[in-house]
PDB file of C-alpha atoms in Angstrom:
ATOM      1  CA  UNK A   1       6.852 -20.023   8.272  1.00  0.00           C
ATOM      2  CA  UNK A   2       8.803 -16.915   8.218  1.00  0.00           C
ATOM      3  CA  UNK A   3       6.408 -14.227   9.218  1.00  0.00           C
ATOM      4  CA  UNK A   4       5.787 -11.740   6.457  1.00  0.00           C
ATOM      5  CA  UNK A   5       7.727  -7.747   6.631  1.00  0.00           C
ATOM      6  CA  UNK A   6       5.207  -4.755   6.709  1.00  0.00           C
ATOM      7  CA  UNK A   7       8.173  -2.010   5.963  1.00  0.00           C
ATOM      8  CA  UNK A   8       7.592  -1.295   9.407  1.00  0.00           C
ATOM      9  CA  UNK A   9       8.890  -2.705  13.030  1.00  0.00           C
ATOM     10  CA  UNK A  10       5.157  -2.325  14.576  1.00  0.00           C
ATOM     11  CA  UNK A  11       6.416  -2.838  18.172  1.00  0.00           C
ATOM     12  CA  UNK A  12       9.160   0.490  17.471  1.00  0.00           C
ATOM     13  CA  UNK A  13       6.865   2.610  15.670  1.00  0.00           C
ATOM     14  CA  UNK A  14       3.508   1.733  18.887  1.00  0.00           C
ATOM     15  CA  UNK A  15       6.650   3.188  21.185  1.00  0.00           C
ATOM     16  CA  UNK A  16       7.796   6.321  19.166  1.00  0.00           C
ATOM     17  CA  UNK A  17       3.322   7.122  19.111  1.00  0.00           C
ATOM     18  CA  UNK A  18       2.481   9.452  20.534  1.00  0.00           C
ATOM     19  CA  UNK A  19      -1.424  10.121  22.280  1.00  0.00           C
ATOM     20  CA  UNK A  20      -2.116  12.090  19.158  1.00  0.00           C
ATOM     21  CA  UNK A  21      -3.103   8.082  17.686  1.00  0.00           C
ATOM     22  CA  UNK A  22      -6.101   7.694  20.423  1.00  0.00           C
ATOM     23  CA  UNK A  23      -6.370  11.345  19.902  1.00  0.00           C
ATOM     24  CA  UNK A  24      -6.990  11.120  16.372  1.00  0.00           C
ATOM     25  CA  UNK A  25      -9.389   7.600  16.259  1.00  0.00           C
ATOM     26  CA  UNK A  26     -11.382   9.307  18.855  1.00  0.00           C
ATOM     27  CA  UNK A  27     -11.572  12.294  16.799  1.00  0.00           C
ATOM     28  CA  UNK A  28     -13.044  10.735  14.082  1.00  0.00           C
ATOM     29  CA  UNK A  29     -16.093   9.275  15.727  1.00  0.00           C
ATOM     30  CA  UNK A  30     -18.487  12.544  14.359  1.00  0.00           C
ATOM     31  CA  UNK A  31     -16.558  12.496  11.093  1.00  0.00           C
ATOM     32  CA  UNK A  32     -19.440  10.084   9.534  1.00  0.00           C
ATOM     33  CA  UNK A  33     -22.140  12.646   9.939  1.00  0.00           C
ATOM     34  CA  UNK A  34     -19.577  15.599   8.229  1.00  0.00           C
ATOM     35  CA  UNK A  35     -18.756  13.117   5.223  1.00  0.00           C
ATOM     36  CA  UNK A  36     -22.096  12.113   5.084  1.00  0.00           C
ATOM     37  CA  UNK A  37     -23.958  15.778   4.392  1.00  0.00           C
ATOM     38  CA  UNK A  38     -21.521  16.424   1.608  1.00  0.00           C
ATOM     39  CA  UNK A  39     -21.368  15.862  -2.225  1.00  0.00           C
ATOM     40  CA  UNK A  40     -19.790  12.437  -3.276  1.00  0.00           C
ATOM     41  CA  UNK A  41     -17.172  12.281  -6.042  1.00  0.00           C
ATOM     42  CA  UNK A  42     -16.533   9.272  -8.837  1.00  0.00           C
ATOM     43  CA  UNK A  43     -13.268   7.718  -9.705  1.00  0.00           C
ATOM     44  CA  UNK A  44     -12.526  10.019 -12.788  1.00  0.00           C
ATOM     45  CA  UNK A  45     -12.046  13.407 -10.322  1.00  0.00           C
ATOM     46  CA  UNK A  46      -8.706  12.409  -8.996  1.00  0.00           C
ATOM     47  CA  UNK A  47      -8.199  15.724  -7.367  1.00  0.00           C
ATOM     48  CA  UNK A  48     -11.045  15.640  -4.986  1.00  0.00           C
ATOM     49  CA  UNK A  49     -10.588  13.920  -1.447  1.00  0.00           C
ATOM     50  CA  UNK A  50     -13.515  13.117   0.174  1.00  0.00           C
ATOM     51  CA  UNK A  51     -16.175  10.255  -0.276  1.00  0.00           C
ATOM     52  CA  UNK A  52     -17.071   8.498  -3.087  1.00  0.00           C
ATOM     53  CA  UNK A  53     -19.384   6.987  -4.080  1.00  0.00           C
ATOM     54  CA  UNK A  54     -20.110   3.039  -4.041  1.00  0.00           C
ATOM     55  CA  UNK A  55     -18.246   2.833  -0.498  1.00  0.00           C
ATOM     56  CA  UNK A  56     -19.577   4.443   3.150  1.00  0.00           C
ATOM     57  CA  UNK A  57     -18.233   8.484   3.779  1.00  0.00           C
ATOM     58  CA  UNK A  58     -14.615   7.703   5.639  1.00  0.00           C
ATOM     59  CA  UNK A  59     -13.733   4.636   3.119  1.00  0.00           C
ATOM     60  CA  UNK A  60     -14.491   6.232  -0.002  1.00  0.00           C
ATOM     61  CA  UNK A  61     -12.290   8.997   1.655  1.00  0.00           C
ATOM     62  CA  UNK A  62      -9.335   5.930   1.595  1.00  0.00           C
ATOM     63  CA  UNK A  63     -10.467   5.039  -1.706  1.00  0.00           C
ATOM     64  CA  UNK A  64      -9.982   9.021  -2.732  1.00  0.00           C
ATOM     65  CA  UNK A  65      -6.846   8.987  -1.448  1.00  0.00           C
ATOM     66  CA  UNK A  66      -5.738   5.441  -3.095  1.00  0.00           C
ATOM     67  CA  UNK A  67      -6.571   6.368  -6.432  1.00  0.00           C
ATOM     68  CA  UNK A  68      -4.699   9.824  -6.001  1.00  0.00           C
ATOM     69  CA  UNK A  69      -1.745   7.922  -4.750  1.00  0.00           C
ATOM     70  CA  UNK A  70      -1.681   5.005  -7.490  1.00  0.00           C
ATOM     71  CA  UNK A  71      -1.866   7.238 -10.234  1.00  0.00           C
ATOM     72  CA  UNK A  72       0.728   9.232  -9.488  1.00  0.00           C
ATOM     73  CA  UNK A  73       2.278   5.620 -10.043  1.00  0.00           C
ATOM     74  CA  UNK A  74       1.378   4.676 -13.459  1.00  0.00           C
ATOM     75  CA  UNK A  75       2.398   7.873 -14.809  1.00  0.00           C
ATOM     76  CA  UNK A  76       5.365   7.481 -13.286  1.00  0.00           C
ATOM     77  CA  UNK A  77       6.183   4.344 -14.656  1.00  0.00           C
ATOM     78  CA  UNK A  78       4.056   3.848 -17.868  1.00  0.00           C
ATOM     79  CA  UNK A  79       6.587   5.214 -20.609  1.00  0.00           C
ATOM     80  CA  UNK A  80       9.707   3.858 -19.309  1.00  0.00           C
ATOM     81  CA  UNK A  81      11.535   1.458 -20.957  1.00  0.00           C
ATOM     82  CA  UNK A  82      12.797  -2.538 -19.887  1.00  0.00           C
ATOM     83  CA  UNK A  83      17.067  -0.657 -19.213  1.00  0.00           C
ATOM     84  CA  UNK A  84      15.278   2.053 -17.544  1.00  0.00           C
ATOM     85  CA  UNK A  85      13.191   0.197 -15.052  1.00  0.00           C
ATOM     86  CA  UNK A  86      16.081  -2.492 -14.279  1.00  0.00           C
ATOM     87  CA  UNK A  87      18.274   0.060 -13.899  1.00  0.00           C
ATOM     88  CA  UNK A  88      21.017  -0.943 -10.955  1.00  0.00           C
ATOM     89  CA  UNK A  89      21.890   1.951  -8.811  1.00  0.00           C
ATOM     90  CA  UNK A  90      24.639   0.373  -6.229  1.00  0.00           C
ATOM     91  CA  UNK A  91      24.633  -2.922  -6.002  1.00  0.00           C
ATOM     92  CA  UNK A  92      22.442  -2.373  -2.543  1.00  0.00           C
ATOM     93  CA  UNK A  93      19.508  -0.381  -4.287  1.00  0.00           C
ATOM     94  CA  UNK A  94      16.661  -1.908  -5.647  1.00  0.00           C
ATOM     95  CA  UNK A  95      14.936  -1.048  -9.185  1.00  0.00           C
ATOM     96  CA  UNK A  96      12.129   0.607 -10.090  1.00  0.00           C
ATOM     97  CA  UNK A  97      10.201  -2.870 -11.585  1.00  0.00           C
ATOM     98  CA  UNK A  98      10.756  -4.036  -8.043  1.00  0.00           C
ATOM     99  CA  UNK A  99      10.105  -0.692  -5.523  1.00  0.00           C
ATOM    100  CA  UNK A 100       6.895  -0.477  -7.841  1.00  0.00           C
ATOM    101  CA  UNK A 101       6.677  -5.207  -8.090  1.00  0.00           C
ATOM    102  CA  UNK A 102       6.688  -4.114  -3.812  1.00  0.00           C
ATOM    103  CA  UNK A 103       3.669  -1.773  -4.085  1.00  0.00           C
ATOM    104  CA  UNK A 104       1.907  -4.919  -4.934  1.00  0.00           C
ATOM    105  CA  UNK A 105       2.837  -6.674  -2.520  1.00  0.00           C
ATOM    106  CA  UNK A 106       2.120  -4.945   0.634  1.00  0.00           C
ATOM    107  CA  UNK A 107      -0.791  -4.092  -0.630  1.00  0.00           C
ATOM    108  CA  UNK A 108      -1.902  -7.930  -1.017  1.00  0.00           C
ATOM    109  CA  UNK A 109      -0.572  -8.203   2.482  1.00  0.00           C
ATOM    110  CA  UNK A 110      -2.860  -5.487   3.658  1.00  0.00           C
ATOM    111  CA  UNK A 111      -5.899  -7.616   1.892  1.00  0.00           C
ATOM    112  CA  UNK A 112      -5.368 -10.881   3.507  1.00  0.00           C
ATOM    113  CA  UNK A 113      -4.883  -8.476   6.461  1.00  0.00           C
ATOM    114  CA  UNK A 114      -7.919  -6.230   6.451  1.00  0.00           C
ATOM    115  CA  UNK A 115      -9.670  -8.389   4.579  1.00  0.00           C
ATOM    116  CA  UNK A 116      -8.692 -12.320   5.803  1.00  0.00           C
ATOM    117  CA  UNK A 117      -7.773 -11.489   9.517  1.00  0.00           C
ATOM    118  CA  UNK A 118      -4.635 -13.158   8.449  1.00  0.00           C
ATOM    119  CA  UNK A 119      -0.728 -12.546   9.402  1.00  0.00           C
ATOM    120  CA  UNK A 120       0.434 -14.117   7.237  1.00  0.00           C
ATOM    121  CA  UNK A 121       1.223 -14.752   3.470  1.00  0.00           C
ATOM    122  CA  UNK A 122       0.417 -18.213   2.980  1.00  0.00           C
ATOM    123  CA  UNK A 123       2.883 -20.422   1.270  1.00  0.00           C
ATOM    124  CA  UNK A 124       1.378 -20.311  -2.062  1.00  0.00           C
ATOM    125  CA  UNK A 125       0.832 -16.484  -1.577  1.00  0.00           C
ATOM    126  CA  UNK A 126       5.409 -16.287   0.233  1.00  0.00           C
ATOM    127  CA  UNK A 127       6.023 -18.438  -3.403  1.00  0.00           C
ATOM    128  CA  UNK A 128       4.328 -15.475  -5.415  1.00  0.00           C
ATOM    129  CA  UNK A 129       4.643 -12.334  -3.819  1.00  0.00           C
ATOM    130  CA  UNK A 130       8.371 -12.856  -1.256  1.00  0.00           C
ATOM    131  CA  UNK A 131      10.885 -11.823  -3.753  1.00  0.00           C
ATOM    132  CA  UNK A 132       9.186  -8.815  -3.991  1.00  0.00           C
ATOM    133  CA  UNK A 133       7.820  -7.896  -0.622  1.00  0.00           C
ATOM    134  CA  UNK A 134      11.552  -8.840   0.858  1.00  0.00           C
ATOM    135  CA  UNK A 135      13.581  -6.958  -2.251  1.00  0.00           C
ATOM    136  CA  UNK A 136      17.294  -6.926  -1.397  1.00  0.00           C
ATOM    137  CA  UNK A 137      18.949  -9.833  -2.968  1.00  0.00           C
ATOM    138  CA  UNK A 138      15.607 -11.850  -4.099  1.00  0.00           C
ATOM    139  CA  UNK A 139      14.281  -9.056  -5.054  1.00  0.00           C
ATOM    140  CA  UNK A 140      17.239  -8.502  -7.406  1.00  0.00           C
ATOM    141  CA  UNK A 141      17.445 -11.967  -8.782  1.00  0.00           C
ATOM    142  CA  UNK A 142      14.339 -12.516  -9.306  1.00  0.00           C
ATOM    143  CA  UNK A 143      12.080  -9.225 -10.591  1.00  0.00           C
ATOM    144  CA  UNK A 144      13.727  -7.440 -13.705  1.00  0.00           C
ATOM    145  CA  UNK A 145      13.557  -8.225 -17.890  1.00  0.00           C
ATOM    146  CA  UNK A 146       9.260  -7.392 -17.391  1.00  0.00           C
ATOM    147  CA  UNK A 147       8.165  -4.039 -19.244  1.00  0.00           C
ATOM    148  CA  UNK A 148       5.912  -1.275 -17.847  1.00  0.00           C
ATOM    149  CA  UNK A 149       2.565  -2.888 -18.605  1.00  0.00           C
ATOM    150  CA  UNK A 150       3.745  -5.676 -17.040  1.00  0.00           C
ATOM    151  CA  UNK A 151       3.914  -3.620 -14.035  1.00  0.00           C
ATOM    152  CA  UNK A 152       1.166  -2.102 -13.886  1.00  0.00           C
ATOM    153  CA  UNK A 153      -1.102  -4.727 -14.547  1.00  0.00           C
ATOM    154  CA  UNK A 154      -0.445  -6.888 -11.763  1.00  0.00           C
ATOM    155  CA  UNK A 155      -0.636  -3.250  -9.013  1.00  0.00           C
ATOM    156  CA  UNK A 156      -3.296  -2.856 -10.643  1.00  0.00           C
ATOM    157  CA  UNK A 157      -5.112  -6.575 -11.145  1.00  0.00           C
ATOM    158  CA  UNK A 158      -4.465  -6.378  -6.935  1.00  0.00           C
ATOM    159  CA  UNK A 159      -6.190  -2.821  -6.000  1.00  0.00           C
ATOM    160  CA  UNK A 160      -9.239  -4.079  -8.022  1.00  0.00           C
ATOM    161  CA  UNK A 161      -9.663  -6.643  -5.184  1.00  0.00           C
ATOM    162  CA  UNK A 162      -8.290  -4.344  -3.120  1.00  0.00           C
ATOM    163  CA  UNK A 163     -11.768  -1.442  -4.050  1.00  0.00           C
ATOM    164  CA  UNK A 164     -14.387  -4.592  -4.441  1.00  0.00           C
ATOM    165  CA  UNK A 165     -13.753  -5.940  -0.774  1.00  0.00           C
ATOM    166  CA  UNK A 166     -13.900  -1.720   0.152  1.00  0.00           C
ATOM    167  CA  UNK A 167     -17.707  -1.840  -1.013  1.00  0.00           C
ATOM    168  CA  UNK A 168     -18.514  -4.637   1.246  1.00  0.00           C
ATOM    169  CA  UNK A 169     -17.215  -2.706   4.349  1.00  0.00           C
ATOM    170  CA  UNK A 170     -18.560   0.796   6.030  1.00  0.00           C
ATOM    171  CA  UNK A 171     -16.989   3.123   8.546  1.00  0.00           C
ATOM    172  CA  UNK A 172     -17.655   1.132  12.296  1.00  0.00           C
ATOM    173  CA  UNK A 173     -15.426  -2.007  10.336  1.00  0.00           C
ATOM    174  CA  UNK A 174     -12.524   1.920   9.292  1.00  0.00           C
ATOM    175  CA  UNK A 175     -12.375   2.689  12.096  1.00  0.00           C
ATOM    176  CA  UNK A 176     -12.400  -0.347  14.314  1.00  0.00           C
ATOM    177  CA  UNK A 177      -8.727  -0.480  16.392  1.00  0.00           C
ATOM    178  CA  UNK A 178      -7.548  -4.285  15.789  1.00  0.00           C
ATOM    179  CA  UNK A 179      -6.637  -6.317  19.061  1.00  0.00           C
ATOM    180  CA  UNK A 180      -3.397  -8.105  17.879  1.00  0.00           C
ATOM    181  CA  UNK A 181      -1.803  -5.491  16.365  1.00  0.00           C
ATOM    182  CA  UNK A 182      -3.191  -2.851  19.721  1.00  0.00           C
ATOM    183  CA  UNK A 183      -0.669  -4.556  22.190  1.00  0.00           C
ATOM    184  CA  UNK A 184       0.811  -0.892  23.414  1.00  0.00           C
ATOM    185  CA  UNK A 185      -0.995   1.984  21.584  1.00  0.00           C
ATOM    186  CA  UNK A 186      -3.892   1.803  19.704  1.00  0.00           C
ATOM    187  CA  UNK A 187      -3.725   1.120  16.263  1.00  0.00           C
ATOM    188  CA  UNK A 188      -6.937   0.684  14.019  1.00  0.00           C
ATOM    189  CA  UNK A 189      -7.992  -0.646  10.286  1.00  0.00           C
ATOM    190  CA  UNK A 190      -7.457   2.841   8.546  1.00  0.00           C
ATOM    191  CA  UNK A 191      -3.897   3.553   9.750  1.00  0.00           C
ATOM    192  CA  UNK A 192      -3.681   0.094   7.942  1.00  0.00           C
ATOM    193  CA  UNK A 193      -4.490   1.536   4.729  1.00  0.00           C
ATOM    194  CA  UNK A 194      -3.431   5.467   5.014  1.00  0.00           C
ATOM    195  CA  UNK A 195       0.088   3.390   5.430  1.00  0.00           C
ATOM    196  CA  UNK A 196      -0.869   1.315   2.350  1.00  0.00           C
ATOM    197  CA  UNK A 197      -1.418   5.122   1.110  1.00  0.00           C
ATOM    198  CA  UNK A 198       2.490   7.154   2.882  1.00  0.00           C
ATOM    199  CA  UNK A 199       4.645   4.088   1.375  1.00  0.00           C
ATOM    200  CA  UNK A 200       3.506   4.521  -1.904  1.00  0.00           C
ATOM    201  CA  UNK A 201       4.064   7.952  -1.407  1.00  0.00           C
ATOM    202  CA  UNK A 202       8.435   7.482   0.186  1.00  0.00           C
ATOM    203  CA  UNK A 203       8.341   4.275  -3.007  1.00  0.00           C
ATOM    204  CA  UNK A 204       7.297   7.534  -5.317  1.00  0.00           C
ATOM    205  CA  UNK A 205       9.986   9.823  -4.128  1.00  0.00           C
ATOM    206  CA  UNK A 206      12.184   7.074  -4.758  1.00  0.00           C
ATOM    207  CA  UNK A 207      11.663   5.848  -8.170  1.00  0.00           C
ATOM    208  CA  UNK A 208      11.998   9.751  -8.899  1.00  0.00           C
ATOM    209  CA  UNK A 209      15.532   9.985  -7.299  1.00  0.00           C
ATOM    210  CA  UNK A 210      16.381   6.973  -9.824  1.00  0.00           C
ATOM    211  CA  UNK A 211      15.156   8.016 -12.558  1.00  0.00           C
ATOM    212  CA  UNK A 212      17.540  11.616 -11.625  1.00  0.00           C
ATOM    213  CA  UNK A 213      20.016   9.580 -11.841  1.00  0.00           C
ATOM    214  CA  UNK A 214      19.351   7.642 -14.774  1.00  0.00           C
ATOM    215  CA  UNK A 215      18.427  10.892 -16.240  1.00  0.00           C
ATOM    216  CA  UNK A 216      22.535  12.157 -15.330  1.00  0.00           C
TER     217      UNK A 216
END
Protein backbone atom coordinates (compact mmCIF):
# COMPACT_ATOMS: atom_id res chain seq x y z
CA UNK A 1 0.00 0.00 0.00
CA UNK A 2 1.30 3.42 -0.85
CA UNK A 3 2.19 5.92 1.83
CA UNK A 4 -0.49 8.53 2.36
CA UNK A 5 0.56 12.04 1.43
CA UNK A 6 0.09 14.50 4.28
CA UNK A 7 0.36 17.54 2.04
CA UNK A 8 4.00 18.27 2.71
CA UNK A 9 7.38 16.67 2.12
CA UNK A 10 8.87 15.91 5.54
CA UNK A 11 12.41 15.63 4.20
CA UNK A 12 12.30 18.98 2.40
CA UNK A 13 10.58 20.60 5.35
CA UNK A 14 13.18 19.34 7.78
CA UNK A 15 16.06 20.40 5.51
CA UNK A 16 14.75 23.95 5.24
CA UNK A 17 13.84 24.31 8.90
CA UNK A 18 16.29 26.31 10.97
CA UNK A 19 17.43 25.82 14.53
CA UNK A 20 14.38 27.86 15.54
CA UNK A 21 12.46 24.61 15.74
CA UNK A 22 14.73 23.33 18.47
CA UNK A 23 14.67 26.68 20.22
CA UNK A 24 10.89 26.75 20.11
CA UNK A 25 10.58 23.31 21.66
CA UNK A 26 13.00 24.15 24.43
CA UNK A 27 11.34 27.49 25.02
CA UNK A 28 8.06 25.77 25.79
CA UNK A 29 9.52 23.99 28.80
CA UNK A 30 8.36 26.68 31.23
CA UNK A 31 5.20 27.56 29.37
CA UNK A 32 2.96 25.10 31.20
CA UNK A 33 3.39 26.77 34.58
CA UNK A 34 2.45 30.15 33.13
CA UNK A 35 -0.66 28.73 31.52
CA UNK A 36 -1.71 26.89 34.64
CA UNK A 37 -1.84 30.19 36.48
CA UNK A 38 -4.11 31.79 33.87
CA UNK A 39 -7.85 31.67 33.33
CA UNK A 40 -9.40 28.89 31.29
CA UNK A 41 -11.95 29.43 28.56
CA UNK A 42 -14.85 27.32 27.32
CA UNK A 43 -15.71 26.16 23.81
CA UNK A 44 -18.09 29.07 23.20
CA UNK A 45 -15.31 31.65 23.64
CA UNK A 46 -14.12 31.43 20.06
CA UNK A 47 -11.86 34.48 20.16
CA UNK A 48 -9.97 33.46 23.30
CA UNK A 49 -6.81 31.50 22.53
CA UNK A 50 -5.51 29.70 25.57
CA UNK A 51 -6.17 26.89 28.04
CA UNK A 52 -9.64 25.35 27.97
CA UNK A 53 -11.75 23.43 30.43
CA UNK A 54 -11.32 19.68 30.14
CA UNK A 55 -7.79 19.77 28.74
CA UNK A 56 -4.29 20.24 30.10
CA UNK A 57 -3.00 23.80 29.53
CA UNK A 58 -1.11 23.44 26.26
CA UNK A 59 -3.50 20.86 24.82
CA UNK A 60 -6.34 23.26 25.59
CA UNK A 61 -4.50 26.08 23.85
CA UNK A 62 -4.17 23.87 20.78
CA UNK A 63 -7.88 23.04 20.93
CA UNK A 64 -8.79 26.74 21.09
CA UNK A 65 -6.87 27.28 17.83
CA UNK A 66 -8.44 24.22 16.20
CA UNK A 67 -11.90 25.47 17.20
CA UNK A 68 -11.38 28.92 15.73
CA UNK A 69 -10.00 27.66 12.44
CA UNK A 70 -12.77 25.10 12.04
CA UNK A 71 -15.53 27.63 12.70
CA UNK A 72 -14.14 29.89 9.98
CA UNK A 73 -14.33 26.99 7.52
CA UNK A 74 -17.91 26.22 8.48
CA UNK A 75 -18.87 29.88 8.21
CA UNK A 76 -17.33 29.98 4.72
CA UNK A 77 -19.39 27.11 3.30
CA UNK A 78 -22.59 26.71 5.31
CA UNK A 79 -24.64 28.92 2.98
CA UNK A 80 -23.24 27.60 -0.30
CA UNK A 81 -25.28 25.78 -2.91
CA UNK A 82 -24.31 22.44 -4.38
CA UNK A 83 -23.39 24.24 -7.59
CA UNK A 84 -21.00 26.50 -5.72
CA UNK A 85 -19.47 23.59 -3.80
CA UNK A 86 -18.91 21.72 -7.08
CA UNK A 87 -17.53 24.73 -8.98
CA UNK A 88 -14.40 23.74 -10.89
CA UNK A 89 -12.34 26.75 -11.90
CA UNK A 90 -10.22 24.82 -14.40
CA UNK A 91 -9.31 21.24 -15.24
CA UNK A 92 -6.55 21.12 -12.63
CA UNK A 93 -8.36 22.89 -9.80
CA UNK A 94 -10.12 21.44 -6.78
CA UNK A 95 -13.70 22.19 -5.88
CA UNK A 96 -14.65 23.84 -2.60
CA UNK A 97 -16.36 20.63 -1.53
CA UNK A 98 -13.24 18.59 -2.24
CA UNK A 99 -11.07 21.02 -0.29
CA UNK A 100 -13.34 20.77 2.74
CA UNK A 101 -13.34 16.98 2.62
CA UNK A 102 -9.55 17.13 2.25
CA UNK A 103 -9.41 18.89 5.62
CA UNK A 104 -11.23 15.97 7.17
CA UNK A 105 -8.90 13.47 5.52
CA UNK A 106 -5.75 15.23 6.72
CA UNK A 107 -7.11 15.48 10.25
CA UNK A 108 -8.00 11.78 10.12
CA UNK A 109 -4.41 11.02 9.10
CA UNK A 110 -2.99 12.96 12.04
CA UNK A 111 -5.40 11.14 14.34
CA UNK A 112 -4.04 7.74 13.36
CA UNK A 113 -0.48 9.04 13.40
CA UNK A 114 -0.52 10.74 16.81
CA UNK A 115 -3.15 8.73 18.67
CA UNK A 116 -2.36 5.29 17.22
CA UNK A 117 1.27 5.78 16.10
CA UNK A 118 0.55 4.57 12.56
CA UNK A 119 2.24 6.00 9.47
CA UNK A 120 -0.33 4.96 6.87
CA UNK A 121 -4.05 4.55 6.43
CA UNK A 122 -5.44 1.05 6.59
CA UNK A 123 -7.00 -0.38 3.42
CA UNK A 124 -10.44 0.54 4.73
CA UNK A 125 -9.35 4.09 5.59
CA UNK A 126 -7.69 4.47 2.20
CA UNK A 127 -10.94 3.46 0.52
CA UNK A 128 -12.89 6.00 2.57
CA UNK A 129 -10.41 8.88 2.55
CA UNK A 130 -8.08 8.32 -0.41
CA UNK A 131 -9.84 10.61 -2.89
CA UNK A 132 -10.14 13.40 -0.34
CA UNK A 133 -6.53 13.04 0.76
CA UNK A 134 -5.01 12.88 -2.70
CA UNK A 135 -7.42 15.23 -4.53
CA UNK A 136 -6.38 15.65 -8.20
CA UNK A 137 -8.28 13.62 -10.80
CA UNK A 138 -9.50 11.20 -8.16
CA UNK A 139 -11.01 13.98 -6.10
CA UNK A 140 -12.55 15.73 -9.09
CA UNK A 141 -14.23 12.50 -10.16
CA UNK A 142 -15.51 11.29 -6.82
CA UNK A 143 -16.20 14.34 -4.65
CA UNK A 144 -19.28 16.13 -5.95
CA UNK A 145 -23.03 16.20 -5.70
CA UNK A 146 -23.25 16.92 -1.96
CA UNK A 147 -24.90 19.71 -0.01
CA UNK A 148 -22.96 21.85 2.45
CA UNK A 149 -24.48 19.94 5.37
CA UNK A 150 -22.80 16.75 4.16
CA UNK A 151 -19.32 18.26 4.24
CA UNK A 152 -19.91 19.96 7.60
CA UNK A 153 -21.18 16.71 9.09
CA UNK A 154 -18.16 14.72 7.86
CA UNK A 155 -15.53 17.12 9.18
CA UNK A 156 -17.48 17.59 12.42
CA UNK A 157 -17.49 13.85 13.08
CA UNK A 158 -13.73 13.74 12.55
CA UNK A 159 -13.26 16.69 14.87
CA UNK A 160 -15.37 15.10 17.60
CA UNK A 161 -12.95 12.17 17.59
CA UNK A 162 -9.97 14.53 17.79
CA UNK A 163 -11.37 16.40 20.79
CA UNK A 164 -12.34 13.17 22.53
CA UNK A 165 -8.80 11.81 22.18
CA UNK A 166 -7.09 15.08 23.14
CA UNK A 167 -8.96 15.06 26.45
CA UNK A 168 -7.04 11.86 27.27
CA UNK A 169 -3.64 13.44 26.53
CA UNK A 170 -1.39 15.77 28.50
CA UNK A 171 1.22 18.42 27.75
CA UNK A 172 4.10 15.97 27.93
CA UNK A 173 2.49 13.95 25.13
CA UNK A 174 1.95 17.10 23.07
CA UNK A 175 5.55 18.25 23.44
CA UNK A 176 7.11 14.85 22.83
CA UNK A 177 9.43 14.65 19.82
CA UNK A 178 8.57 11.94 17.29
CA UNK A 179 11.68 9.84 16.57
CA UNK A 180 10.25 8.62 13.24
CA UNK A 181 9.74 12.15 11.91
CA UNK A 182 12.88 13.61 13.49
CA UNK A 183 15.69 12.03 11.51
CA UNK A 184 17.27 15.37 10.61
CA UNK A 185 15.60 17.93 12.91
CA UNK A 186 13.40 17.48 15.99
CA UNK A 187 9.68 17.52 15.21
CA UNK A 188 7.08 17.08 17.93
CA UNK A 189 3.41 16.23 18.25
CA UNK A 190 2.54 19.86 18.86
CA UNK A 191 3.95 20.74 15.43
CA UNK A 192 1.81 18.05 13.80
CA UNK A 193 -1.39 19.52 15.20
CA UNK A 194 -0.19 23.05 14.53
CA UNK A 195 0.18 21.89 10.94
CA UNK A 196 -3.48 20.83 10.97
CA UNK A 197 -4.29 24.44 11.95
CA UNK A 198 -2.13 26.06 9.30
CA UNK A 199 -3.35 23.58 6.71
CA UNK A 200 -6.94 24.66 7.35
CA UNK A 201 -5.92 28.32 7.13
CA UNK A 202 -4.23 27.68 3.79
CA UNK A 203 -7.28 26.02 2.29
CA UNK A 204 -9.60 28.63 3.76
CA UNK A 205 -7.72 31.11 1.60
CA UNK A 206 -8.23 28.89 -1.45
CA UNK A 207 -11.93 28.62 -0.67
CA UNK A 208 -12.19 32.41 -0.42
CA UNK A 209 -10.40 32.77 -3.76
CA UNK A 210 -12.72 30.28 -5.46
CA UNK A 211 -15.76 32.07 -4.05
CA UNK A 212 -14.46 35.35 -5.45
CA UNK A 213 -14.24 33.72 -8.90
CA UNK A 214 -17.76 32.29 -8.65
CA UNK A 215 -19.20 35.67 -7.72
CA UNK A 216 -17.73 37.44 -10.77
